[in-house]
XYZ file of C-alpha atoms in Angstrom:
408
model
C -163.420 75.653 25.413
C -165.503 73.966 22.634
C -162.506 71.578 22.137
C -162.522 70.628 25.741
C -166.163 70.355 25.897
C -166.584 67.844 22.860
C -163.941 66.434 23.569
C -165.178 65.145 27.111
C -168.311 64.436 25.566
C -166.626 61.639 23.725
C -164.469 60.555 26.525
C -166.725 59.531 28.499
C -169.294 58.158 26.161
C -166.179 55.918 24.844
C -164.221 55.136 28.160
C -163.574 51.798 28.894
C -165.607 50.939 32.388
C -163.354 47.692 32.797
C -160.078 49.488 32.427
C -161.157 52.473 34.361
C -162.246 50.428 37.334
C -158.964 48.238 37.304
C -157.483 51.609 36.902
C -159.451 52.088 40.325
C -158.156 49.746 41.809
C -154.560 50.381 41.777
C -155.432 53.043 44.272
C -156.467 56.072 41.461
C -159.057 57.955 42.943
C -159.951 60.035 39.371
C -160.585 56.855 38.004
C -163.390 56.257 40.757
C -164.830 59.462 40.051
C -164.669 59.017 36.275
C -166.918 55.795 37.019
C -169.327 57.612 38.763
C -169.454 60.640 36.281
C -169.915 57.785 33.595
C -172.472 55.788 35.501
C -174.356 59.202 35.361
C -173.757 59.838 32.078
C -176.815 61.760 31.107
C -176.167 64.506 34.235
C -172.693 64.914 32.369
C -173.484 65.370 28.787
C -176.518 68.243 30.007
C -173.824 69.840 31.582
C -171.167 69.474 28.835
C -174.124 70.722 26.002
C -174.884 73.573 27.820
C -171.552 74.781 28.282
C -170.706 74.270 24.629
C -173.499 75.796 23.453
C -173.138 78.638 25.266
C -169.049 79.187 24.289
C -170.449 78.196 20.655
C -172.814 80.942 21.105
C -170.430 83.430 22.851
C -167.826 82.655 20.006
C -170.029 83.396 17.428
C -171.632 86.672 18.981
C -168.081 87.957 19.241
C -166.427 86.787 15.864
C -169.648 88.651 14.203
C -168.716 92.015 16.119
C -165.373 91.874 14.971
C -165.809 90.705 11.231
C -168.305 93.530 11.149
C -166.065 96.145 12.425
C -163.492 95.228 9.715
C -165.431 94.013 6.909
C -168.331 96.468 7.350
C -172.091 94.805 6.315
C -170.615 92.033 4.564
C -168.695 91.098 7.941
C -171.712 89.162 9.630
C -171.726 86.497 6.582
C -167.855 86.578 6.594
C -167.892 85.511 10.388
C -170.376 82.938 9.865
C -168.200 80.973 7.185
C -165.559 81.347 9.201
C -166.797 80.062 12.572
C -168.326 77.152 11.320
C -165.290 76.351 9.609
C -163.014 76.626 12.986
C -165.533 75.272 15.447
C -165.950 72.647 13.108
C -162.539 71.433 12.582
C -160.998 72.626 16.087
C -164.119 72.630 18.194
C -165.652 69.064 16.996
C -163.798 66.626 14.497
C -160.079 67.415 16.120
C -160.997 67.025 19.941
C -163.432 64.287 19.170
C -161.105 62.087 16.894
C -158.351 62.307 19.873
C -160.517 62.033 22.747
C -161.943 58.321 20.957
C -158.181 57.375 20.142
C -157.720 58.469 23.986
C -160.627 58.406 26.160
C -158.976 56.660 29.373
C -156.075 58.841 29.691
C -158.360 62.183 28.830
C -161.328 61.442 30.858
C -158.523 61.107 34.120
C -157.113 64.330 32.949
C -160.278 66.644 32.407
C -162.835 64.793 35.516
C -162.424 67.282 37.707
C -163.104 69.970 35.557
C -166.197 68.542 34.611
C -167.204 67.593 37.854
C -167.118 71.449 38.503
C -169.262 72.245 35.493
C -171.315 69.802 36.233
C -171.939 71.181 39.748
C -172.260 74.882 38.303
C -175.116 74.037 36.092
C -176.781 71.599 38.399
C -179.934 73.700 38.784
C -180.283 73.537 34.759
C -179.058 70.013 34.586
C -181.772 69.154 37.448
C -184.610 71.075 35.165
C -183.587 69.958 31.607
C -183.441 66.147 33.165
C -187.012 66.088 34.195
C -188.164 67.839 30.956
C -186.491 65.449 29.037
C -188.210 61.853 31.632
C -191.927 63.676 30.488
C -190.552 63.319 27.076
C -189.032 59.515 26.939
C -191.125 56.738 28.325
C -189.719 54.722 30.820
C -189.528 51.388 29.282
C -187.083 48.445 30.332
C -183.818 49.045 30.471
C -181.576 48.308 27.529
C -178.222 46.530 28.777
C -175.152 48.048 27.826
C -173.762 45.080 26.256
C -176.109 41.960 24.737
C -175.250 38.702 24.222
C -174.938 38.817 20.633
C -172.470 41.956 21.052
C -170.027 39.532 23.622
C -170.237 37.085 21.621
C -168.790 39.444 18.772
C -166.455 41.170 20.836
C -164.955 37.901 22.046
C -164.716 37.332 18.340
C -162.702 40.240 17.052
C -160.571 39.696 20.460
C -159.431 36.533 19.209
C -159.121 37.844 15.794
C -156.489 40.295 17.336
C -155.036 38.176 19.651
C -155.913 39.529 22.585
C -157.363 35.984 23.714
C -155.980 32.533 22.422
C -158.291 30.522 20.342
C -158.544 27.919 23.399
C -159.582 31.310 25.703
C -162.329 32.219 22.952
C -163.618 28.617 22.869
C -164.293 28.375 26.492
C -165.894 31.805 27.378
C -168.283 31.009 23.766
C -168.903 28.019 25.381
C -169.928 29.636 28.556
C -172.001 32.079 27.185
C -174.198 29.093 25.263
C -173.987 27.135 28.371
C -177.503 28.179 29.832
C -179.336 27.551 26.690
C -177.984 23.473 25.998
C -181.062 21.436 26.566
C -180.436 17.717 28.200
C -182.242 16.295 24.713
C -178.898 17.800 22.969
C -176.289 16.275 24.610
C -177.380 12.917 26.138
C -176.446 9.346 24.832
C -179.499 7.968 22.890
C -181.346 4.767 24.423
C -179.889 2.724 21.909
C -176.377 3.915 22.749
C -177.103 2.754 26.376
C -174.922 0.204 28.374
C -177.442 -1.330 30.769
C -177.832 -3.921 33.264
C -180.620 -6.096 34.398
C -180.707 -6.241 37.918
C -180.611 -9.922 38.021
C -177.549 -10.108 35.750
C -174.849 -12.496 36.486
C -172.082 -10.992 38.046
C -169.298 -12.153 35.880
C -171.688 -10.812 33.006
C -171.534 -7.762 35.095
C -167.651 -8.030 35.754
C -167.137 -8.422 31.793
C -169.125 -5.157 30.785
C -167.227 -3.232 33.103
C -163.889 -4.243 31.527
C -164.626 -4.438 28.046
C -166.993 -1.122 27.902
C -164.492 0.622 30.480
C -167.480 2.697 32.210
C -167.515 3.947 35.519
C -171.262 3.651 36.122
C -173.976 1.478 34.337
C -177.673 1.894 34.721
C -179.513 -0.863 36.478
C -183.066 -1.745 34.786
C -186.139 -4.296 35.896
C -187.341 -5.998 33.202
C -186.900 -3.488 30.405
C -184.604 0.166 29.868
C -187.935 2.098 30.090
C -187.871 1.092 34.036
C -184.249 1.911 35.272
C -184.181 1.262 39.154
C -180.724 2.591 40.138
C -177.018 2.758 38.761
C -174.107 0.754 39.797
C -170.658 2.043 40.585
C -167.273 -0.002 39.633
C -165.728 0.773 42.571
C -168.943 -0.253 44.410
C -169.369 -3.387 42.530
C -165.635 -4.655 42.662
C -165.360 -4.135 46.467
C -169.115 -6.508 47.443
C -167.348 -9.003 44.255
C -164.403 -9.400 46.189
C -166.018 -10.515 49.317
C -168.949 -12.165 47.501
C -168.792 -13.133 44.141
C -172.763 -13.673 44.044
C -173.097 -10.030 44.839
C -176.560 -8.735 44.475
C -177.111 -5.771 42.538
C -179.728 -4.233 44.505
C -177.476 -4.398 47.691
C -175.142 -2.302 45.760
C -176.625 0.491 43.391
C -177.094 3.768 43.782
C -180.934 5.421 43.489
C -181.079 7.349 39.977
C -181.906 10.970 38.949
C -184.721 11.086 36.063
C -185.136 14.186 34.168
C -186.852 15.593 31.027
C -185.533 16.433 28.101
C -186.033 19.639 27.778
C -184.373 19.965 31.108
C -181.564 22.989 30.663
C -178.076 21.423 31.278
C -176.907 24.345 33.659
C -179.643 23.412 36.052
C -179.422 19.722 35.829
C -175.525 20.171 36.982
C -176.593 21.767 39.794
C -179.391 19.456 40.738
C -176.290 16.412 40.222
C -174.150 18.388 42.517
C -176.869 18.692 45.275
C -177.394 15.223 44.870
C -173.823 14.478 44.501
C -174.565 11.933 41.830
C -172.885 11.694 38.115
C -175.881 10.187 36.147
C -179.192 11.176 35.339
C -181.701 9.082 32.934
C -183.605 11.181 30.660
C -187.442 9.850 30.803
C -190.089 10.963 28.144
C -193.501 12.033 29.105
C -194.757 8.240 29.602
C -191.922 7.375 31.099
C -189.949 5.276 28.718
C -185.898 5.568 28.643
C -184.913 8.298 26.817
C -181.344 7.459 26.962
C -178.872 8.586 29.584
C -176.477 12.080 30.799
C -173.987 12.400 32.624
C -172.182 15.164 34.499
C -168.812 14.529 32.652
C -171.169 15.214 29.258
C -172.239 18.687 30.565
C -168.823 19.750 31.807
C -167.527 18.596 27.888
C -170.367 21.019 26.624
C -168.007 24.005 28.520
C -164.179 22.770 28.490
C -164.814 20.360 25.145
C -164.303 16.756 24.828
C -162.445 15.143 28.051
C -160.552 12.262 27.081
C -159.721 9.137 29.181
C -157.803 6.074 28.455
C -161.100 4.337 27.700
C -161.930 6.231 25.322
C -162.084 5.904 21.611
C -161.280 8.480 19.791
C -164.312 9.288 16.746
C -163.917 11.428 13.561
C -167.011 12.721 13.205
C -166.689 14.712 10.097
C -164.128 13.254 6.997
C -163.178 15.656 4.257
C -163.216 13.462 1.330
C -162.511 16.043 -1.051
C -163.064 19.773 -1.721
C -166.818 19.604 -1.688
C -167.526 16.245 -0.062
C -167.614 15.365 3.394
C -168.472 12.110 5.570
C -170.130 12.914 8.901
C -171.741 10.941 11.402
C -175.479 10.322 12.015
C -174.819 11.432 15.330
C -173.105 14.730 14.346
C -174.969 18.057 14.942
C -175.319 19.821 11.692
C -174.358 23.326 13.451
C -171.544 21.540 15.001
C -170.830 20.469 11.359
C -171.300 24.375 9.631
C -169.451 26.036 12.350
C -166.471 23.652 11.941
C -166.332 24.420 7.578
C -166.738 28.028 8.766
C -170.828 27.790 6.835
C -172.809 30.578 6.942
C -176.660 29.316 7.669
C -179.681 30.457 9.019
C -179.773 29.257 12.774
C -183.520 28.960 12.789
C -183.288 26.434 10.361
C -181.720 23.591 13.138
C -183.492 24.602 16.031
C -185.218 21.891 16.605
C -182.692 19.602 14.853
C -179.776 18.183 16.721
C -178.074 15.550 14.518
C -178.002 14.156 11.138
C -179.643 11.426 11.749
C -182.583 13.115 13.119
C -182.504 15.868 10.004
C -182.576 13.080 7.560
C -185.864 11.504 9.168
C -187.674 14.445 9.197
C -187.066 15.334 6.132
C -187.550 12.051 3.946
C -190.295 11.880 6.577
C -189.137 7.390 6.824
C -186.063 5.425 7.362
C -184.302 5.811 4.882
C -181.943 3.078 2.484
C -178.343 3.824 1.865
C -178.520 6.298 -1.254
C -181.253 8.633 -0.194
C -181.034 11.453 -0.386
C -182.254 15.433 -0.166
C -180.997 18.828 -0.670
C -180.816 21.903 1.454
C -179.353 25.090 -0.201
C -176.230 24.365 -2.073
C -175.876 21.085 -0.501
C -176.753 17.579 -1.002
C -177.402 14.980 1.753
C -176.633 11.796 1.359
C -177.132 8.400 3.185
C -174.508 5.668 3.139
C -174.730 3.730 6.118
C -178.061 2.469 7.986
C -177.459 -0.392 10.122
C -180.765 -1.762 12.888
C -183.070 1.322 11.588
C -180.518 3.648 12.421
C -178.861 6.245 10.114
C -175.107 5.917 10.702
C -173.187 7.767 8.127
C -174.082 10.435 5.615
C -171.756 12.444 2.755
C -172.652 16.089 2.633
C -171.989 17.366 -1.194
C -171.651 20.777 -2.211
C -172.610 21.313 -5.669
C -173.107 24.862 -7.517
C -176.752 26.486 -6.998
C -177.382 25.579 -10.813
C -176.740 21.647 -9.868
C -179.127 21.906 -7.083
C -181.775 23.291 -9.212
C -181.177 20.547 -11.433
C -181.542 18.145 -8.901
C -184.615 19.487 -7.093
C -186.346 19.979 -10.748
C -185.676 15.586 -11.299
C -187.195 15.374 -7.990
């Protein structure tokens, strides 16, 4: 009996919710009741305690009557040594180690058996439980399963091949999804294809075809005032039946958002909208630079390639410890690909090279600055128009670092 009672203990402290309810579902009706037993898990374990301590009790009453009948005085220590012994190997690490190898199967097997104890000793159960609430606080509840723990199982799940890599990707991806900020993702100001909304239309016409965008933001007088975006589709179609088409007859109104702005609820402010583009405005309201709805879906399914498209290589192995990444390249993005271990609170507020390199030689820099950060040296090669372009990322031995930071 203590076998069967430790053993259920870890059953259903182990058993697999997820498999028990598709279990369920197949038309098992233990496997709903095993749910609800579990879901109730503290009215269980009361009952299963007080059962084994009272066969634990029972057992040891009666194994010192006996020892003491054939061992005389002496028998009472005999007994003791040898009920710990047995409980302990038969009645605990035996049951326990097969009911966590087997919890599913076991916890089907033994439910209704403990649904009867647990109904014996429900007047105990009932007592003991609202001894035990005076004692614990109620504070908030604790989920069963963070983030952080998902994220790890999803992990290991890959690392057994339960899920493909590609499967892994896109539920990690997921699981980030509600903490991307718009300032992350979008396409810089200076990145921006734009149009005044006076332009010529054959100036128009060309950008279209030789930048191979969809949309293109429509400004008066300067970026910082964007009045509307223009479609292809809408612009070919007033071109063909006036080639003096007027912009403003033809674009769309625009979406403006901040930059802290959380990506998940700018999607579904785009798809209320139904529009594809938003421009991201600062708290003055000059053009941050631009986002668009195929940027956010690329945040969960990766990058989406069209025929437009040209293809960047962000990060360059040169060699073993040298590496050529972009000024626009996320250091994290960067780490995570060269599998770096590094203190995420470090990049918080940091979301490309470029940006690192200015706040940390606090000016633009010339090709050939440079700083360190751990083991690693940061280097800047290219700098065209103010902007930081390309950079080399060295990895040199902590006694070369010191070296460096000491000429510094």
């Amino acid at each position: 009996m203590s076998a069967f009672f430790s053993g259920t203990e870890t059953a259903f402290a182990t058993v697999n919710r997820i498999r028990m309810k598709n279990i369920a579902a197949a038309g098992n009706k233990k496997a709903n009741k095993v749910i609800r037993i579990a879901d109730e898990y503290d009215r269980a374990l009361s009952a299963l305690l007080i059962g084994n301590n009272i066969v634990n009790i029972a057992s040891a009453s009666i194994g010192t009557v006996i020892f003491t009948t054939w061992f005389g005085p002496s028998g009472a220590g005999i007994s003791t040594l040898v009920m710990t012994i047995v409980v302990l190997i038969f009645g605990e690490i035996l049951p326990k180690t097969y009911a966590k190898q087997n919890a599913e199967s076991l916890a089907l097997r033994v439910v209704n058996i403990l649904d009867f104890f647990i109904k014996l000793f429900s007047p105990l159960i009932f007592l003991f439980l609202k001894l035990t609430s005076l004692v614990t606080r109620n504070g908030e509840t604790t989920p069963s399963v963070t983030e952080q723990e998902l994220k790890f199982i999803i992990e290991e799940s890959e690392n057994e091949g339960v899920l493909e890599q590609q499967e892994s990707e896109l539920v990690q991806s997921a699981l980030d999804f509600d903490e991307i900020t718009v300032e992350e993702i979008l396409t810089p100001r200076v990145d921006v294809v734009a149009v005044e909304e006076q332009e010529d239309p054959e100036r128009v016409k060309s950008l279209f075809f030789e930048e191979g965008y969809s949309r293109l933001p429509v400004y008066s007088g300067s970026i910082d005032h964007v009045v509307g975006v223009v479609h292809n589709k809408d612009f070919f179609r007033a071109y063909v039946q006036n080639q003096q088409v007027s912009l403003n007859e033809i674009m769309q109104n625009t979406v403006y958002v901040p930059p802290k702005k959380l990506i998940s609820e700018l999607m579904k402010e785009l798809q209320r909208l139904k529009s594809h583009m938003a421009i991201v405005t600062d708290q003055y309201g000059g053009t941050i630079g631009i986002i668009t709805l195929e940027d956010i879906i690329e945040e969960l399914v990766g990058e989406i390639w069209d025929e437009s498209d040209e293809e960047e290589t962000p990060v360059v192995k040169l060699s073993e410890n040298r590496y050529q990444v972009s000024g626009d390249l996320d250091p994290e993005d960067f780490f995570d690909e060269i599998d770096y271990d590094y203190p995420e609170q470090d990049f918080e507020e940091l979301n490309s090279f470029a940006g690192w390199a200015l706040e940390t030689l606090e000016r633009i820099p010339e090709p050939g600055a440079s700083f360190t950060y751990r083991d690693m040296e940061i280097l800047v090669k290219e700098v065209t128009d103010q902007r930081i372009v390309t950079l080399e990322v060295i990895f040199h031995p902590k006694e070369e670092i010191t070296e460096k930071i000491s000429e510094k």
